[in-house]
PDB file of C-alpha atoms and ligand atoms in Angstrom:
ATOM      1  CA  MET A  18      -0.133   0.009  -0.169  1.00 62.00           C
ATOM      2  CA  ASP A  19       1.487   3.365  -0.976  1.00 91.00           C
ATOM      3  CA  GLU A  20       0.496   5.043   2.265  1.00 96.00           C
ATOM      4  CA  ILE A  21       2.585   2.879   4.188  1.00 97.00           C
ATOM      5  CA  LYS A  22       5.474   3.347   1.818  1.00 96.00           C
ATOM      6  CA  LYS A  23       4.862   7.049   2.261  1.00 97.00           C
ATOM      7  CA  LEU A  24       4.674   6.850   6.215  1.00 98.00           C
ATOM      8  CA  ALA A  25       7.991   4.827   5.905  1.00 97.00           C
ATOM      9  CA  GLU A  26       9.718   7.600   3.896  1.00 96.00           C
ATOM     10  CA  MET A  27       8.325  10.191   6.566  1.00 97.00           C
ATOM     11  CA  LEU A  28       9.755   8.033   9.407  1.00 96.00           C
ATOM     12  CA  ARG A  29      13.263   7.971   7.412  1.00 94.00           C
ATOM     13  CA  GLN A  30      13.312  11.755   7.070  1.00 94.00           C
ATOM     14  CA  SER A  31      12.210  12.370  10.816  1.00 97.00           C
ATOM     15  CA  LYS A  32      14.989  12.813  13.192  1.00 97.00           C
ATOM     16  CA  ASP A  33      12.407  12.635  16.115  1.00 98.00           C
ATOM     17  CA  THR A  34       9.359  10.203  15.555  1.00 98.00           C
ATOM     18  CA  LEU A  35       7.058   9.801  18.556  1.00 98.00           C
ATOM     19  CA  VAL A  36       4.234   7.209  18.677  1.00 98.00           C
ATOM     20  CA  LEU A  37       1.083   7.601  20.572  1.00 98.00           C
ATOM     21  CA  THR A  38      -1.128   4.580  21.205  1.00 98.00           C
ATOM     22  CA  GLY A  39      -4.314   3.776  22.309  1.00 98.00           C
ATOM     23  CA  ALA A  40      -6.494   0.512  23.376  1.00 98.00           C
ATOM     24  CA  GLY A  41      -6.790  -0.359  19.305  1.00 98.00           C
ATOM     25  CA  ILE A  42      -3.138  -1.711  19.339  1.00 98.00           C
ATOM     26  CA  SER A  43      -4.162  -4.370  22.103  1.00 98.00           C
ATOM     27  CA  THR A  44      -7.601  -5.485  20.738  1.00 98.00           C
ATOM     28  CA  GLU A  45      -5.283  -8.018  18.609  1.00 98.00           C
ATOM     29  CA  SER A  46      -4.264  -9.401  22.013  1.00 98.00           C
ATOM     30  CA  GLY A  47      -7.778 -10.132  22.962  1.00 97.00           C
ATOM     31  CA  ILE A  48      -8.425  -6.767  24.992  1.00 96.00           C
ATOM     32  CA  PRO A  49     -11.632  -4.942  23.912  1.00 94.00           C
ATOM     33  CA  ASP A  50     -11.117  -1.309  23.266  1.00 95.00           C
ATOM     34  CA  PHE A  51     -13.548   1.302  24.765  1.00 93.00           C
ATOM     35  CA  ARG A  52     -15.182   3.012  21.985  1.00 92.00           C
ATOM     36  CA  SER A  53     -15.628   0.586  19.017  1.00 92.00           C
ATOM     37  CA  PRO A  54     -19.240   0.087  18.196  1.00 90.00           C
ATOM     38  CA  GLY A  55     -20.589  -3.242  19.466  1.00 88.00           C
ATOM     39  CA  THR A  56     -17.238  -4.165  21.080  1.00 88.00           C
ATOM     40  CA  GLY A  57     -15.876  -1.413  22.989  1.00 90.00           C
ATOM     41  CA  LEU A  58     -16.332  -1.634  26.812  1.00 87.00           C
ATOM     42  CA  TRP A  59     -18.181   1.666  27.248  1.00 85.00           C
ATOM     43  CA  THR A  60     -20.593   0.684  24.924  1.00 85.00           C
ATOM     44  CA  ARG A  61     -21.469  -1.864  27.270  1.00 82.00           C
ATOM     45  CA  MET A  62     -20.589  -0.450  30.756  1.00 83.00           C
ATOM     46  CA  ASP A  63     -20.742   3.076  32.212  1.00 83.00           C
ATOM     47  CA  PRO A  64     -16.946   4.188  32.585  1.00 78.00           C
ATOM     48  CA  MET A  65     -17.894   6.459  35.413  1.00 76.00           C
ATOM     49  CA  GLU A  66     -19.155   3.465  37.385  1.00 79.00           C
ATOM     50  CA  LEU A  67     -16.369   1.011  36.238  1.00 82.00           C
ATOM     51  CA  LEU A  68     -13.215   3.064  36.263  1.00 86.00           C
ATOM     52  CA  SER A  69     -13.759   6.655  38.337  1.00 88.00           C
ATOM     53  CA  ARG A  70     -12.219   7.917  41.420  1.00 88.00           C
ATOM     54  CA  PRO A  71     -15.583   8.291  43.025  1.00 88.00           C
ATOM     55  CA  ALA A  72     -16.688   4.908  42.289  1.00 89.00           C
ATOM     56  CA  LEU A  73     -13.326   3.637  44.036  1.00 90.00           C
ATOM     57  CA  GLU A  74     -13.875   5.853  47.104  1.00 89.00           C
ATOM     58  CA  ARG A  75     -17.353   5.248  47.486  1.00 90.00           C
ATOM     59  CA  ASP A  76     -17.125   1.176  47.541  1.00 91.00           C
ATOM     60  CA  PRO A  77     -13.621   0.127  47.432  1.00 91.00           C
ATOM     61  CA  VAL A  78     -14.484  -3.560  47.664  1.00 92.00           C
ATOM     62  CA  GLY A  79     -16.991  -3.234  44.915  1.00 92.00           C
ATOM     63  CA  PHE A  80     -14.727  -1.159  42.720  1.00 94.00           C
ATOM     64  CA  TRP A  81     -12.021  -4.053  42.897  1.00 95.00           C
ATOM     65  CA  ARG A  82     -14.807  -7.093  42.249  1.00 94.00           C
ATOM     66  CA  ARG A  83     -15.893  -5.183  39.200  1.00 92.00           C
ATOM     67  CA  VAL A  84     -12.561  -4.768  37.581  1.00 94.00           C
ATOM     68  CA  GLU A  85     -10.915  -7.887  38.485  1.00 95.00           C
ATOM     69  CA  PRO A  86     -11.708  -9.814  35.372  1.00 92.00           C
ATOM     70  CA  MET A  87     -10.889  -6.932  33.135  1.00 92.00           C
ATOM     71  CA  PHE A  88      -7.439  -6.057  34.955  1.00 94.00           C
ATOM     72  CA  ARG A  89      -6.731  -9.930  35.042  1.00 95.00           C
ATOM     73  CA  GLN A  90      -7.347 -10.211  31.222  1.00 94.00           C
ATOM     74  CA  MET A  91      -4.943  -7.462  30.726  1.00 94.00           C
ATOM     75  CA  ALA A  92      -2.383  -8.387  33.067  1.00 91.00           C
ATOM     76  CA  GLU A  93      -2.275 -12.004  31.366  1.00 93.00           C
ATOM     77  CA  ALA A  94      -2.692 -10.710  27.598  1.00 97.00           C
ATOM     78  CA  ARG A  95       0.294 -11.292  25.399  1.00 98.00           C
ATOM     79  CA  PRO A  96       1.751  -8.524  22.898  1.00 98.00           C
ATOM     80  CA  ASN A  97       0.818  -8.881  19.104  1.00 98.00           C
ATOM     81  CA  GLU A  98       2.603  -8.045  15.925  1.00 98.00           C
ATOM     82  CA  GLY A  99       2.027  -4.739  16.351  1.00 98.00           C
ATOM     83  CA  HIS A 100       3.660  -4.223  19.502  1.00 98.00           C
ATOM     84  CA  TYR A 101       6.803  -6.152  18.507  1.00 98.00           C
ATOM     85  CA  ALA A 102       6.805  -4.004  15.041  1.00 98.00           C
ATOM     86  CA  LEU A 103       7.290  -0.863  17.270  1.00 98.00           C
ATOM     87  CA  ALA A 104       9.688  -2.318  19.473  1.00 98.00           C
ATOM     88  CA  ARG A 105      11.710  -3.119  16.527  1.00 98.00           C
ATOM     89  CA  LEU A 106      11.719   0.398  15.128  1.00 98.00           C
ATOM     90  CA  GLU A 107      12.685   1.770  18.548  1.00 98.00           C
ATOM     91  CA  LYS A 108      15.630  -0.637  18.474  1.00 97.00           C
ATOM     92  CA  ALA A 109      16.561   0.518  14.988  1.00 97.00           C
ATOM     93  CA  GLY A 110      16.295   4.029  16.493  1.00 97.00           C
ATOM     94  CA  LEU A 111      13.513   4.809  13.797  1.00 97.00           C
ATOM     95  CA  ILE A 112      11.137   6.067  16.832  1.00 98.00           C
ATOM     96  CA  ARG A 113      12.209   7.713  20.187  1.00 98.00           C
ATOM     97  CA  GLY A 114       9.535   5.804  21.876  1.00 98.00           C
ATOM     98  CA  VAL A 115       5.808   5.391  22.620  1.00 98.00           C
ATOM     99  CA  VAL A 116       3.329   7.348  24.902  1.00 98.00           C
ATOM    100  CA  THR A 117       0.697   4.957  25.660  1.00 98.00           C
ATOM    101  CA  GLN A 118      -2.570   5.473  26.906  1.00 98.00           C
ATOM    102  CA  ASN A 119      -2.886   1.742  27.564  1.00 98.00           C
ATOM    103  CA  ILE A 120      -2.136   0.090  31.030  1.00 97.00           C
ATOM    104  CA  ASP A 121      -1.623  -3.382  29.784  1.00 98.00           C
ATOM    105  CA  SER A 122       2.228  -3.332  29.754  1.00 98.00           C
ATOM    106  CA  LEU A 123       2.108  -4.987  26.359  1.00 98.00           C
ATOM    107  CA  HIS A 124       4.744  -2.658  24.783  1.00 98.00           C
ATOM    108  CA  GLN A 125       7.343  -3.608  27.497  1.00 98.00           C
ATOM    109  CA  LYS A 126       6.625  -7.095  27.277  1.00 98.00           C
ATOM    110  CA  ALA A 127       7.213  -7.005  23.188  1.00 98.00           C
ATOM    111  CA  GLY A 128      10.592  -5.555  24.219  1.00 98.00           C
ATOM    112  CA  ALA A 129      10.027  -1.615  24.031  1.00 98.00           C
ATOM    113  CA  ASN A 130      12.139   0.256  26.296  1.00 98.00           C
ATOM    114  CA  VAL A 131      10.741   3.936  26.090  1.00 98.00           C
ATOM    115  CA  VAL A 132       7.168   3.927  27.063  1.00 98.00           C
ATOM    116  CA  LEU A 133       5.557   6.788  28.967  1.00 98.00           C
ATOM    117  CA  GLU A 134       2.339   5.171  30.567  1.00 98.00           C
ATOM    118  CA  VAL A 135       0.109   8.522  30.587  1.00 98.00           C
ATOM    119  CA  HIS A 136      -2.570   6.403  32.035  1.00 97.00           C
ATOM    120  CA  GLY A 137      -0.921   4.098  34.521  1.00 97.00           C
ATOM    121  CA  HIS A 138      -0.236   0.646  34.505  1.00 97.00           C
ATOM    122  CA  LEU A 139      -1.396  -2.663  35.956  1.00 96.00           C
ATOM    123  CA  ARG A 140       1.778  -4.022  37.295  1.00 96.00           C
ATOM    124  CA  SER A 141       1.189  -3.453  41.197  1.00 97.00           C
ATOM    125  CA  VAL A 142      -1.163  -1.934  43.642  1.00 97.00           C
ATOM    126  CA  TYR A 143      -0.227   0.619  46.245  1.00 96.00           C
ATOM    127  CA  CYS A 144      -1.457   1.659  49.806  1.00 96.00           C
ATOM    128  CA  PRO A 145      -2.422   5.301  49.970  1.00 92.00           C
ATOM    129  CA  GLY A 146      -1.660   5.162  53.500  1.00 94.00           C
ATOM    130  CA  CYS A 147       1.905   3.915  53.874  1.00 96.00           C
ATOM    131  CA  GLY A 148       2.574   3.428  50.587  1.00 96.00           C
ATOM    132  CA  ALA A 149       3.166  -0.286  50.576  1.00 97.00           C
ATOM    133  CA  GLU A 150       3.068  -2.031  47.077  1.00 97.00           C
ATOM    134  CA  GLU A 151       1.785  -5.383  46.167  1.00 97.00           C
ATOM    135  CA  ASP A 152       1.908  -7.501  42.660  1.00 96.00           C
ATOM    136  CA  MET A 153      -1.102  -7.129  40.677  1.00 96.00           C
ATOM    137  CA  PRO A 154      -1.364 -11.067  39.925  1.00 94.00           C
ATOM    138  CA  ALA A 155      -1.261 -11.655  43.653  1.00 95.00           C
ATOM    139  CA  PHE A 156      -3.724  -9.077  44.615  1.00 97.00           C
ATOM    140  CA  LEU A 157      -6.305 -10.059  42.222  1.00 96.00           C
ATOM    141  CA  ASP A 158      -6.178 -13.534  43.485  1.00 96.00           C
ATOM    142  CA  ARG A 159      -7.020 -11.962  46.860  1.00 96.00           C
ATOM    143  CA  VAL A 160      -9.992 -10.314  45.163  1.00 95.00           C
ATOM    144  CA  ALA A 161     -11.270 -13.221  43.397  1.00 95.00           C
ATOM    145  CA  ALA A 162     -11.109 -15.195  46.889  1.00 95.00           C
ATOM    146  CA  GLY A 163     -13.022 -12.598  48.269  1.00 94.00           C
ATOM    147  CA  GLU A 164     -10.143 -12.035  50.950  1.00 94.00           C
ATOM    148  CA  SER A 165      -9.155  -8.734  52.695  1.00 93.00           C
ATOM    149  CA  LEU A 166      -8.169  -5.927  50.345  1.00 94.00           C
ATOM    150  CA  GLN A 167      -6.493  -4.099  53.335  1.00 94.00           C
ATOM    151  CA  CYS A 168      -2.965  -3.228  53.775  1.00 95.00           C
ATOM    152  CA  ARG A 169      -1.617  -3.879  57.215  1.00 94.00           C
ATOM    153  CA  CYS A 170      -2.002  -0.307  58.172  1.00 94.00           C
ATOM    154  CA  GLY A 171      -5.619  -0.526  57.437  1.00 93.00           C
ATOM    155  CA  GLN A 172      -6.227   1.287  54.070  1.00 93.00           C
ATOM    156  CA  ILE A 173      -7.748  -0.608  50.889  1.00 93.00           C
ATOM    157  CA  PHE A 174      -4.804  -0.986  47.885  1.00 95.00           C
ATOM    158  CA  ARG A 175      -5.467   1.225  45.228  1.00 95.00           C
ATOM    159  CA  PRO A 176      -4.601   0.543  41.388  1.00 95.00           C
ATOM    160  CA  HIS A 177      -1.685   2.864  39.640  1.00 96.00           C
ATOM    161  CA  VAL A 178      -4.383   3.337  36.983  1.00 95.00           C
ATOM    162  CA  VAL A 179      -5.509   7.126  36.016  1.00 95.00           C
ATOM    163  CA  LEU A 180      -9.280   6.704  36.934  1.00 93.00           C
ATOM    164  CA  PHE A 181     -11.648   9.418  35.598  1.00 88.00           C
ATOM    165  CA  GLY A 182     -11.507  12.191  37.832  1.00 84.00           C
ATOM    166  CA  ASP A 183      -7.588  11.644  38.592  1.00 91.00           C
ATOM    167  CA  GLN A 184      -4.786  13.839  37.824  1.00 92.00           C
ATOM    168  CA  LEU A 185      -2.349  12.443  34.978  1.00 95.00           C
ATOM    169  CA  PRO A 186       1.125  11.113  36.135  1.00 95.00           C
ATOM    170  CA  GLU A 187       4.291  13.188  35.579  1.00 96.00           C
ATOM    171  CA  CYS A 188       5.093  11.363  32.620  1.00 97.00           C
ATOM    172  CA  PHE A 189       2.394  13.191  30.810  1.00 98.00           C
ATOM    173  CA  ASN A 190       4.456  16.481  31.200  1.00 98.00           C
ATOM    174  CA  THR A 191       7.159  14.484  29.497  1.00 98.00           C
ATOM    175  CA  ALA A 192       4.951  13.484  26.602  1.00 98.00           C
ATOM    176  CA  TRP A 193       3.855  16.945  26.029  1.00 98.00           C
ATOM    177  CA  ARG A 194       7.432  18.252  25.992  1.00 98.00           C
ATOM    178  CA  TRP A 195       8.267  15.385  23.595  1.00 98.00           C
ATOM    179  CA  ALA A 196       5.320  16.269  21.099  1.00 98.00           C
ATOM    180  CA  ARG A 197       6.184  19.681  21.005  1.00 98.00           C
ATOM    181  CA  VAL A 198       9.830  18.979  19.723  1.00 98.00           C
ATOM    182  CA  CYS A 199       9.178  15.881  17.755  1.00 98.00           C
ATOM    183  CA  ASP A 200       9.303  16.030  13.598  1.00 97.00           C
ATOM    184  CA  LEU A 201       6.367  13.180  13.647  1.00 98.00           C
ATOM    185  CA  LEU A 202       3.736  11.697  15.555  1.00 98.00           C
ATOM    186  CA  VAL A 203       2.390   8.725  14.865  1.00 98.00           C
ATOM    187  CA  VAL A 204      -1.125   7.830  16.333  1.00 98.00           C
ATOM    188  CA  VAL A 205      -1.926   4.001  16.578  1.00 98.00           C
ATOM    189  CA  GLY A 206      -5.310   2.692  17.710  1.00 98.00           C
ATOM    190  CA  SER A 207      -6.772   5.712  19.410  1.00 98.00           C
ATOM    191  CA  SER A 208      -9.893   7.489  18.619  1.00 97.00           C
ATOM    192  CA  LEU A 209      -8.538  10.474  20.227  1.00 98.00           C
ATOM    193  CA  GLU A 210     -11.626  11.364  22.250  1.00 95.00           C
ATOM    194  CA  VAL A 211     -10.005  11.625  25.694  1.00 93.00           C
ATOM    195  CA  ALA A 212      -8.348  15.001  26.704  1.00 93.00           C
ATOM    196  CA  PRO A 213      -5.422  15.765  27.604  1.00 95.00           C
ATOM    197  CA  VAL A 214      -3.963  12.981  25.851  1.00 96.00           C
ATOM    198  CA  CYS A 215      -5.487  13.993  22.638  1.00 97.00           C
ATOM    199  CA  TRP A 216      -4.033  17.513  22.805  1.00 97.00           C
ATOM    200  CA  LEU A 217      -0.577  16.179  22.110  1.00 98.00           C
ATOM    201  CA  VAL A 218      -1.549  15.668  18.466  1.00 98.00           C
ATOM    202  CA  PRO A 219      -1.900  19.010  17.396  1.00 98.00           C
ATOM    203  CA  GLU A 220       1.589  19.965  19.134  1.00 97.00           C
ATOM    204  CA  ALA A 221       3.160  17.773  16.425  1.00 97.00           C
ATOM    205  CA  LYS A 222       4.787  19.238  13.498  1.00 97.00           C
ATOM    206  CA  ARG A 223       3.697  16.364  11.230  1.00 98.00           C
ATOM    207  CA  VAL A 224       1.106  13.540  11.879  1.00 98.00           C
ATOM    208  CA  ALA A 225       0.342  10.260  10.769  1.00 98.00           C
ATOM    209  CA  ILE A 226      -2.670   8.283  11.996  1.00 98.00           C
ATOM    210  CA  ILE A 227      -2.992   4.606  11.839  1.00 98.00           C
ATOM    211  CA  ASN A 228      -6.365   3.410  13.236  1.00 98.00           C
ATOM    212  CA  MET A 229      -9.422   0.857  12.066  1.00 97.00           C
ATOM    213  CA  GLY A 230     -11.987   3.989  12.493  1.00 97.00           C
ATOM    214  CA  SER A 231     -12.087   7.655  11.762  1.00 97.00           C
ATOM    215  CA  THR A 232     -10.494  10.196  14.789  1.00 97.00           C
ATOM    216  CA  GLN A 233     -11.164  13.439  16.005  1.00 93.00           C
ATOM    217  CA  CYS A 234      -7.555  14.382  14.631  1.00 97.00           C
ATOM    218  CA  ASP A 235      -7.860  13.029  11.114  1.00 98.00           C
ATOM    219  CA  TYR A 236      -7.785  16.473   9.550  1.00 98.00           C
ATOM    220  CA  LEU A 237      -4.345  16.882  11.021  1.00 98.00           C
ATOM    221  CA  ALA A 238      -2.914  14.000   9.543  1.00 98.00           C
ATOM    222  CA  GLU A 239      -0.633  14.079   6.098  1.00 97.00           C
ATOM    223  CA  VAL A 240      -1.293   9.984   6.127  1.00 98.00           C
ATOM    224  CA  VAL A 241      -4.354   8.234   7.442  1.00 98.00           C
ATOM    225  CA  ILE A 242      -4.215   4.449   7.251  1.00 98.00           C
ATOM    226  CA  ARG A 243      -7.359   2.389   7.954  1.00 97.00           C
ATOM    227  CA  GLY A 244      -6.726  -1.017   9.165  1.00 97.00           C
ATOM    228  CA  ARG A 245      -5.547  -3.388  11.792  1.00 98.00           C
ATOM    229  CA  ALA A 246      -2.262  -2.191  13.643  1.00 98.00           C
ATOM    230  CA  GLY A 247      -0.906  -6.041  13.891  1.00 98.00           C
ATOM    231  CA  GLU A 248      -0.813  -5.695  10.258  1.00 98.00           C
ATOM    232  CA  ILE A 249      -0.025  -2.388   9.174  1.00 98.00           C
ATOM    233  CA  LEU A 250       2.911  -1.838  11.671  1.00 98.00           C
ATOM    234  CA  PRO A 251       4.932  -4.768  10.560  1.00 98.00           C
ATOM    235  CA  ALA A 252       4.581  -3.790   6.957  1.00 98.00           C
ATOM    236  CA  LEU A 253       5.750  -0.318   7.999  1.00 98.00           C
ATOM    237  CA  ALA A 254       8.554  -1.463   9.828  1.00 97.00           C
ATOM    238  CA  ALA A 255       9.388  -3.801   6.932  1.00 96.00           C
ATOM    239  CA  ALA A 256       8.924  -0.795   4.461  1.00 96.00           C
ATOM    240  CA  ALA A 257      11.284   1.030   6.717  1.00 93.00           C
ATOM    241  CA  GLY A 258      14.042  -1.702   6.542  1.00 88.00           C
ATOM    242  CA  GLU A 259      13.051  -3.249   9.727  1.00 86.00           C
TER     243      GLU A 259
HETATM  244  N1  APR B 319      -6.090  -1.631  14.501  1.00 96.78           N
HETATM  245  C1  APR B 319      -6.136  -0.483  14.635  1.00 96.78           C
HETATM  246  N2  APR B 319      -7.235   0.247  15.110  1.00 96.78           N
HETATM  247  C2  APR B 319      -7.851  -0.210  15.895  1.00 96.78           C
HETATM  248  C3  APR B 319      -7.846  -1.904  16.277  1.00 96.78           C
HETATM  249  C4  APR B 319      -6.964  -2.401  15.681  1.00 96.78           C
HETATM  250  N3  APR B 319      -6.757  -3.825  15.796  1.00 96.78           N
HETATM  251  N4  APR B 319      -9.008  -2.083  16.909  1.00 96.78           N
HETATM  252  C5  APR B 319      -9.725  -0.959  17.330  1.00 96.78           C
HETATM  253  N5  APR B 319      -9.046  -0.035  16.885  1.00 96.78           N
HETATM  254  C6  APR B 319      -9.577   1.336  16.888  1.00 96.78           C
HETATM  255  C7  APR B 319     -10.834   1.719  17.079  1.00 96.78           C
HETATM  256  O1  APR B 319     -11.407   2.066  15.673  1.00 96.78           O
HETATM  257  C8  APR B 319     -11.050   2.979  17.801  1.00 96.78           C
HETATM  258  O2  APR B 319     -10.747   3.992  16.999  1.00 96.78           O
HETATM  259  O3  APR B 319      -8.879   1.922  18.116  1.00 96.78           O
HETATM  260  C9  APR B 319      -9.584   3.033  18.279  1.00 96.78           C
HETATM  261  C10 APR B 319      -9.905   3.037  20.037  1.00 96.78           C
HETATM  262  O4  APR B 319     -10.362   3.967  20.729  1.00 96.78           O
HETATM  263  P1  APR B 319     -10.917   3.844  22.024  1.00 96.78           P
HETATM  264  O5  APR B 319     -11.574   2.791  22.236  1.00 96.78           O
HETATM  265  O6  APR B 319     -11.569   5.239  22.228  1.00 96.78           O
HETATM  266  O7  APR B 319      -9.530   3.897  23.000  1.00 96.78           O
HETATM  267  P2  APR B 319      -8.589   4.702  23.350  1.00 96.78           P
HETATM  268  O8  APR B 319      -8.553   6.047  22.283  1.00 96.78           O
HETATM  269  O9  APR B 319      -7.314   4.085  23.668  1.00 96.78           O
HETATM  270  O10 APR B 319      -9.470   5.571  24.852  1.00 96.78           O
HETATM  271  C11 APR B 319      -8.441   6.499  25.244  1.00 96.78           C
HETATM  272  O11 APR B 319     -10.327   6.513  27.117  1.00 96.78           O
HETATM  273  O12 APR B 319     -11.746   5.150  28.621  1.00 96.78           O
HETATM  274  C12 APR B 319     -10.356   6.075  28.519  1.00 96.78           C
HETATM  275  O13 APR B 319      -8.842   5.355  29.871  1.00 96.78           O
HETATM  276  C13 APR B 319      -9.233   4.923  28.670  1.00 96.78           C
HETATM  277  O14 APR B 319      -7.249   4.922  28.065  1.00 96.78           O
HETATM  278  C14 APR B 319      -8.467   4.986  27.359  1.00 96.78           C
HETATM  279  C15 APR B 319      -8.622   6.456  26.761  1.00 96.78           C
END
């Protein structure tokens, strides 16, 4: 496809390329995204009920019971060819790294080193009282077994996940700086409907978008490639010589 060849040429010309990923890069790993018609999580559940700060504060045990299946599925998922292709492009020095809205750690599992997790991660949970950390898989077993979710200090453990109503982590400021200086921002698998992450896109000098559906920022992109990330990214890496 000549759009892929054009994007490969833009990659080679760019001295500083940043990639921004969303849930669409992980659907081929079996993790549903949020807004795809019919299959997106938010077409079946109310995000404010499932992943909001008020929902956690109001009923922490109920919060953990509701999110346990989704968090377990993400924690157990494996990277797909799209994640591996991005890791190859990073190793080849063709991209600086990835800013991801995903909390599934699949970029790191695929070998990526530079990953800014602007919506947090699922590798562990923390106690808001004393700061104690516990591995997520072990903690999810406690949730599934109906065991106590309290830390020794008495507080209930929380996820390192940015919930609706939360501030974004410090790494978002880094993502903002990188987007402002990069030559090229490649968006993969995001509807770009959620702020402030979607505000990164207009900051970039040049934009390309790889996404199955249309996005809020298609008008900003020199190249828009419709299709599956698991197929397009390996073809892009190959066209770029990786
Ligand atoms: N290849 C390419 N694109 C895909 C694929 C795929 N295999 N599967 C789905 N997509 C596209 C969909 O068409 C959709 O436009 O990925 C996009 C995913 O968009 P969303 O579901 O809105 O996910 P995302 O943009 O990551 O959401 C951002 O919203 O709910 C919050 O915190 C949550 O991080 C999430 C944020």
